[in-house]
Every structure is written in C-alpha cells, then in structure tokens.
Short mmCIF file of C-alpha atoms in Angstrom, two decimals:
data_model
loop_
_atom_site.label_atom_id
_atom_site.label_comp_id
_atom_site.label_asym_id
_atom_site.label_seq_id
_atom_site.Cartn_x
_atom_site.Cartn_y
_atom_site.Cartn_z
CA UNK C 61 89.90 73.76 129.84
CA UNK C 62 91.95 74.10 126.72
CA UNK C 63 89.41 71.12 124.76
CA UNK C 64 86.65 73.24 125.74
CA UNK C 65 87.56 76.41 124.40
CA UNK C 66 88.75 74.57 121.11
CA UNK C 67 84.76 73.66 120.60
CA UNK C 68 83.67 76.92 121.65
CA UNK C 69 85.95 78.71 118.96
CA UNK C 70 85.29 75.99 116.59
CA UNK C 71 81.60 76.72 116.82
CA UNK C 72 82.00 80.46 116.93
CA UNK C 73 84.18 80.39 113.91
CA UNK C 74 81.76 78.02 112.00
CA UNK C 75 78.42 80.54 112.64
CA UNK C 76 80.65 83.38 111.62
CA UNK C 77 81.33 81.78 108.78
CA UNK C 78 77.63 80.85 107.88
CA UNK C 79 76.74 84.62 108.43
CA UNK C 80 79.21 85.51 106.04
CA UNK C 81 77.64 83.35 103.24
CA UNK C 82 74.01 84.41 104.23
CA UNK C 83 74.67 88.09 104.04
CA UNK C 84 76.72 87.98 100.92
CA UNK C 85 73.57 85.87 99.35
CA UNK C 86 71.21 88.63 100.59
CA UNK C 87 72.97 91.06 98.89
CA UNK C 88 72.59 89.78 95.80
CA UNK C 89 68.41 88.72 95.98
CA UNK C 90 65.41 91.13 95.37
CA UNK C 91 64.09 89.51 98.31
CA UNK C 92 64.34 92.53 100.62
CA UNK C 93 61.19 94.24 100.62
CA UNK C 94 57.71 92.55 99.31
CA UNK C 95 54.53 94.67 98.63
CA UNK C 96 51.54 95.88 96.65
CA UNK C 97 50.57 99.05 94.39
CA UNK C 98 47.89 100.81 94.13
CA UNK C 99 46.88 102.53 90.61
CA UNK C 100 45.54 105.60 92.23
CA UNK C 101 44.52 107.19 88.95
CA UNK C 102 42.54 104.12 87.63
CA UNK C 103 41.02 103.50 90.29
CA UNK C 104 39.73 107.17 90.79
CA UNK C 105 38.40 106.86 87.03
CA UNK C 106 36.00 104.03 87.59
CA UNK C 107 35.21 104.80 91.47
CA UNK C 108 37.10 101.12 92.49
CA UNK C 109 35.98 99.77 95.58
CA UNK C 110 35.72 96.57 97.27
CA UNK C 111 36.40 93.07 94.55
CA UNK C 112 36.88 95.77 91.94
CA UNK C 113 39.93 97.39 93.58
CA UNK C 114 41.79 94.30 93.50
CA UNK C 115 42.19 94.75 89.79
CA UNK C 116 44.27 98.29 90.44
CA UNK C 117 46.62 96.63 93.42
CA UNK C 118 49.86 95.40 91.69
CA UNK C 119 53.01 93.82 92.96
CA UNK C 120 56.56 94.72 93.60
CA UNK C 121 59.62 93.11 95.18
CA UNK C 122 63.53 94.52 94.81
CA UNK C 123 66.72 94.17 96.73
CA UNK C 124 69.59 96.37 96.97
CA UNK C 125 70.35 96.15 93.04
CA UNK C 126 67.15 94.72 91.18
CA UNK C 127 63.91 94.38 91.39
CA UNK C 128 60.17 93.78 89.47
CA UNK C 129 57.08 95.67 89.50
CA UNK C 130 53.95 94.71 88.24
CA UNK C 131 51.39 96.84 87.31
CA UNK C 132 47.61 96.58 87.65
CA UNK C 133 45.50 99.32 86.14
CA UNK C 134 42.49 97.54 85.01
CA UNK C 135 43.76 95.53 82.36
CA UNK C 136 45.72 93.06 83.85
CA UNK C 137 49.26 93.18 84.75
CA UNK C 138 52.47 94.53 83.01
CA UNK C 139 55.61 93.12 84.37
CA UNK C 140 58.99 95.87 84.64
CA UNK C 141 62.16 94.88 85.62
CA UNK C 142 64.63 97.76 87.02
CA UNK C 143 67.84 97.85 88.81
CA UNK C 144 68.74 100.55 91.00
CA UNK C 145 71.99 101.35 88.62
CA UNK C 146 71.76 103.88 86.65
CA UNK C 147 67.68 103.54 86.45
CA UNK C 148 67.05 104.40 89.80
CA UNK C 149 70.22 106.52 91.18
CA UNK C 150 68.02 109.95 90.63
CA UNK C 151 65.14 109.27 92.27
CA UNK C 152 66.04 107.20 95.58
CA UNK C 153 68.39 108.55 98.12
CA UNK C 154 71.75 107.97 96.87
CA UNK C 155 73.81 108.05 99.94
CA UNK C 156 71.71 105.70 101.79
CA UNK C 157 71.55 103.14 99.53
CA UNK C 158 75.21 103.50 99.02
CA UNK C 159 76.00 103.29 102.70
CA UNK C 160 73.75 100.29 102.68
CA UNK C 161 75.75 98.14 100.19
CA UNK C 162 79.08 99.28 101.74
CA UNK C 163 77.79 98.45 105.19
CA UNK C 164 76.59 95.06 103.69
CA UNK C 165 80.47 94.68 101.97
CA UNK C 166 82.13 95.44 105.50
CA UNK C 167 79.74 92.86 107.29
CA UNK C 168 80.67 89.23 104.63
CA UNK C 169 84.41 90.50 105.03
CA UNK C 170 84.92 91.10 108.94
CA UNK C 171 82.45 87.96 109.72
CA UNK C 172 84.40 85.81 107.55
CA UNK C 173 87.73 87.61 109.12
CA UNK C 174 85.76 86.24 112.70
CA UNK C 175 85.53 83.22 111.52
CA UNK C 176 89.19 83.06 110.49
CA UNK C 177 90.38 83.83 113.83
CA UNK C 178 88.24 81.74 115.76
CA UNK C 179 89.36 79.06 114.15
CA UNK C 180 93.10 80.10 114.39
CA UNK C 181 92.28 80.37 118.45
CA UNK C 182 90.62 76.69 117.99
CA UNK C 183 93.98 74.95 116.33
CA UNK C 184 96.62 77.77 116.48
CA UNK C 185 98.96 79.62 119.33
CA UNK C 186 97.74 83.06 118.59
CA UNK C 187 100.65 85.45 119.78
CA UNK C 188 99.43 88.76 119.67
CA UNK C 189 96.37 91.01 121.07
CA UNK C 190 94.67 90.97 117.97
CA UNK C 191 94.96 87.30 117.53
CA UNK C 192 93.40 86.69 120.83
CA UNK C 193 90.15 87.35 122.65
CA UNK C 194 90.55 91.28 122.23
CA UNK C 195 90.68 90.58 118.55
CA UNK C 196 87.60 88.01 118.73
CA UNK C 197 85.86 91.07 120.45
CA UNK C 198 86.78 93.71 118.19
CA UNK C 199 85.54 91.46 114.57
CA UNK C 200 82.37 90.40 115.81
CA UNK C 201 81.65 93.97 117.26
CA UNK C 202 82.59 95.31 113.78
CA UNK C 203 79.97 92.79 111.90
CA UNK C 204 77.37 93.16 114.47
CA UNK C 205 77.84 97.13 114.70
CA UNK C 206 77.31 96.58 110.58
CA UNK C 207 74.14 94.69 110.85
CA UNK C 208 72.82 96.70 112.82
CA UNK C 209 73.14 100.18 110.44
CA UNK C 210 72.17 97.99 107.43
CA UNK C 211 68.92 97.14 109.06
CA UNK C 212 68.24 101.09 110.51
CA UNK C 213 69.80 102.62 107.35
CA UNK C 214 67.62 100.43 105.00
CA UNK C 215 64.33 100.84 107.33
CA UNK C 216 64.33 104.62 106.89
CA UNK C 217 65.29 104.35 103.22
CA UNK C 218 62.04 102.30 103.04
CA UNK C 219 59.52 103.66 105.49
CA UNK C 220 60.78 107.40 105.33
CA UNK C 221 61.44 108.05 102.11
CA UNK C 222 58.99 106.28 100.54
CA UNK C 223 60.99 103.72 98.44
CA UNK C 224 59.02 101.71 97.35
CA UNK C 225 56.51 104.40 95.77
CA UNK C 226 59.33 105.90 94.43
CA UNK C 227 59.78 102.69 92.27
CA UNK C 228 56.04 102.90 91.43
CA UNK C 229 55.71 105.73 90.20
CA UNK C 230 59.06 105.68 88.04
CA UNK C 231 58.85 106.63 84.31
CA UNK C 232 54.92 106.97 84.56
CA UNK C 233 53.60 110.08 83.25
CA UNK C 234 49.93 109.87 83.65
CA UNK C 235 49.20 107.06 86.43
CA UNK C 236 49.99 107.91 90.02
CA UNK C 237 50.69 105.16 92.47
CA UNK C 238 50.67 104.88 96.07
CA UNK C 239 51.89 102.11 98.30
CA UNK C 240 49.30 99.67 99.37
CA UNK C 241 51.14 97.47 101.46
CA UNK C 242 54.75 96.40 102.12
CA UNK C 243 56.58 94.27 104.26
CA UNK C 244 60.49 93.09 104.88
CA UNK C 245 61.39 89.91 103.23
CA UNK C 246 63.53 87.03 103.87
CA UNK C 247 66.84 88.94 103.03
CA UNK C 248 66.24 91.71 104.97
CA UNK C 249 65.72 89.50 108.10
CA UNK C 250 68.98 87.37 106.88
CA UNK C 251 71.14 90.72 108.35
CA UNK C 252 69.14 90.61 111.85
CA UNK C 253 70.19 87.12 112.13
CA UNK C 254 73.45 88.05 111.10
CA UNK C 255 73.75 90.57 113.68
CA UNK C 256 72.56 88.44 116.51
CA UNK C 257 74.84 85.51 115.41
CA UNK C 258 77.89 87.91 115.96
CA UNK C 259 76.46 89.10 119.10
CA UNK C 260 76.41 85.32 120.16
CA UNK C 261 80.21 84.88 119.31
CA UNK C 262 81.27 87.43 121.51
CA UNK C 263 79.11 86.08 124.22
CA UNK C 264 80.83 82.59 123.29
CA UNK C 265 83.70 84.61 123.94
CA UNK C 266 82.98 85.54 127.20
CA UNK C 267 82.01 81.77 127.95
CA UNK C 268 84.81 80.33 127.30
CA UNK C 269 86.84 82.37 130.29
CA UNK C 270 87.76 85.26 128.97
CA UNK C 271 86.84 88.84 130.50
CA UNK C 272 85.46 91.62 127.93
CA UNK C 273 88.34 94.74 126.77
CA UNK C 274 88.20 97.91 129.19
CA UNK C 275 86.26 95.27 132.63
CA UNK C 276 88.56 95.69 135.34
CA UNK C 277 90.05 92.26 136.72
CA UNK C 278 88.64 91.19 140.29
CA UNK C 279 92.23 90.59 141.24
CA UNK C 280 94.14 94.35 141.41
CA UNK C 281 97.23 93.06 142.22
CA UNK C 282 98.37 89.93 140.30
CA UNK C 283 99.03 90.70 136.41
CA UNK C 284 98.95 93.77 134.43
CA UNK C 285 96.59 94.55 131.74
CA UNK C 286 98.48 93.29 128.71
CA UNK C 287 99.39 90.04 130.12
CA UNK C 288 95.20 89.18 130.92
CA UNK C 289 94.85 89.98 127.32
CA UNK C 290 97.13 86.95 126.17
CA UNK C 291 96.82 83.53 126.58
#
C-alpha cells in the first residue's frame, strides 16, 4: 500500500541521513585506531620486564588527519601532536590514505543523496528511473560499496604496513619503537555501521514491493522491463 511504502522510505531516508552525519563526524576524530608503544631501546638498556616495563609502554591514538602520541621511556611521558599533512605524507602510504579520505568524501555525499531520494519517493511522484527504486538501489549500493573499501583499505594501511609504528618511530633518532598493542576505535566502527545501514535501505527497498535491477519478473508476459522499473 501506498501509506506503507511512505514509512518505509521515510525511515530509509532518515537512517541514510544519520549515516551521513556519523561518517562525516568520523572523519574528522582521531578516534580511529587506539594503542600502546613500546620504547624498545629503553627498555633493552635497563633489561625491563614485568611492573618495570610498564614505564616504556606509551600511548597513541590518530584518525585520518591528526593524532597524539605519548611517549614512555623511563621518565614519564612526553605528549606529540602530529597530523598526517605534510608531517606524515613521507612516511605512510600515500595513496592509501588518500583513497581512504576520498572513499570517506564519496560515502557522507551519496548517503545523504539516499536520503534525499527516499524522501522524495516518501512525499514526491518521482518520474524517472533514477528517481525510483533503481535509483534507491544504485545510492545505497554506492555508500555501502564505499564503506566497505574504507574499512579494507584502512585495515591494511594499519595491520600491513605498520601504521601505527610508523607514527612511533617518526622524527626519533636514537629510540626505536615497536607496537605493543592496537585496536580499532569508535570511528572506525562508525563506517561498518554505516555500511550495514545502507545495506538495510536497500533491503527496505526490496520490502516495500519492489524487485532488485537485472531479477527477472515471475510474470514473462505482462509488462516490459522499463515499465516494472516505474511506479
């Protein structure tokens, strides 16, 4: 029923919306990765182990811009802020982190294009493909497609190349540090949620009676294509 489908799209349009303002207020946190340091060369000097290692395991947290480190050598700890641009753009892989942010851009613009035509299906008479459920399809497929390469773009960024050591050890001449421990923080999960919300719409989609692009019709012989594509 027409009232039915108006809630459906209403509600599809409204999380599309909310994943919009999440991932564009991920972007902008160091709350992607959390972890701890290791002074490897103080800790060698003095033969650390057990309690007395604690006092060589520092801290560090950054996003996709920013981020802090703090140190722990012995003598307590010695806070750096850096930012990725221009600090950082020699020693991390470029390209990646690039294709990370652009990824992120495309994601807040087609979910909050979603959510703009799910609402124009909820109150409007949309009158072309794009307008309609293929359209519905296509955006949340583009912002859960995005999601989903932010997440496996970022992991191996991370776990492969060693980012976070890479931060570390950055502008220290004589201390070598090594990754203790590190784990994916709130913003990083923000984009999974993202992704699955998008998922959701198009299964919302589905729900509310229409077929997906490309499925063949049970009926081969009543209306063409095209015209199942409309309202």
């Amino acid at each position: 029923p027409a009232q039915q489908k108006r809630i459906i799209f209403c509600v599809a349009g409204v999380l599309s919306f909310a994943c919009a303002l999440g991932a564009a207020a991920a972007v902008g946190t160091q709350l992607w990765v959390k972890g701890t340091i290791l002074c490897k060369t103080g800790a060698l000097l003095v033969n650390a182990t057990g309690q007395e290692l604690e006092k060589f395991i520092g801290k560090i947290q950054y996003g996709l811009f920013y981020g802090e480190r703090v140190r722990q050598c012995g003598l307590g700890g010695r806070p750096f802020q850096f930012s990725f641009f221009p600090d950082l753009l020699k020693i991390i892989p470029a390209s990646i982190h690039v294709s990370v942010i652009l990824f992120c851009t495309v994601l807040v613009v087609f979910a909050l294009v979603g959510a703009g035509f799910f609402m124009f299906n909820a109150f409007g008479s949309p009158y072309e493909t794009l307008h309609g459920p293929v359209g519905l399809y296509l955006w949340s497929f583009i912002s859960c497609s995005c999601g989903c390469l932010i997440m496996i773009l970022f992991s191996s960024e991370v776990k492969i190349h060693h980012l976070s050591e890479k931060i570390a050890n950055f502008k220290e001449g004589s201390f070598s540090f090594k990754t203790h421990g590190e784990q994916f923080a709130n913003s990083f999960w923000i984009i999974l949620v993202c992704s699955l919300v998008q998922f959701l719409n198009a299964l919302l989609v589905r729900f509310a009676g229409f077929q997906f692009p490309f499925s063949k019709s049970k009926d081969s012989g009543t209306t063409t294509g095209a015209v199942d594509l409309m309202y």
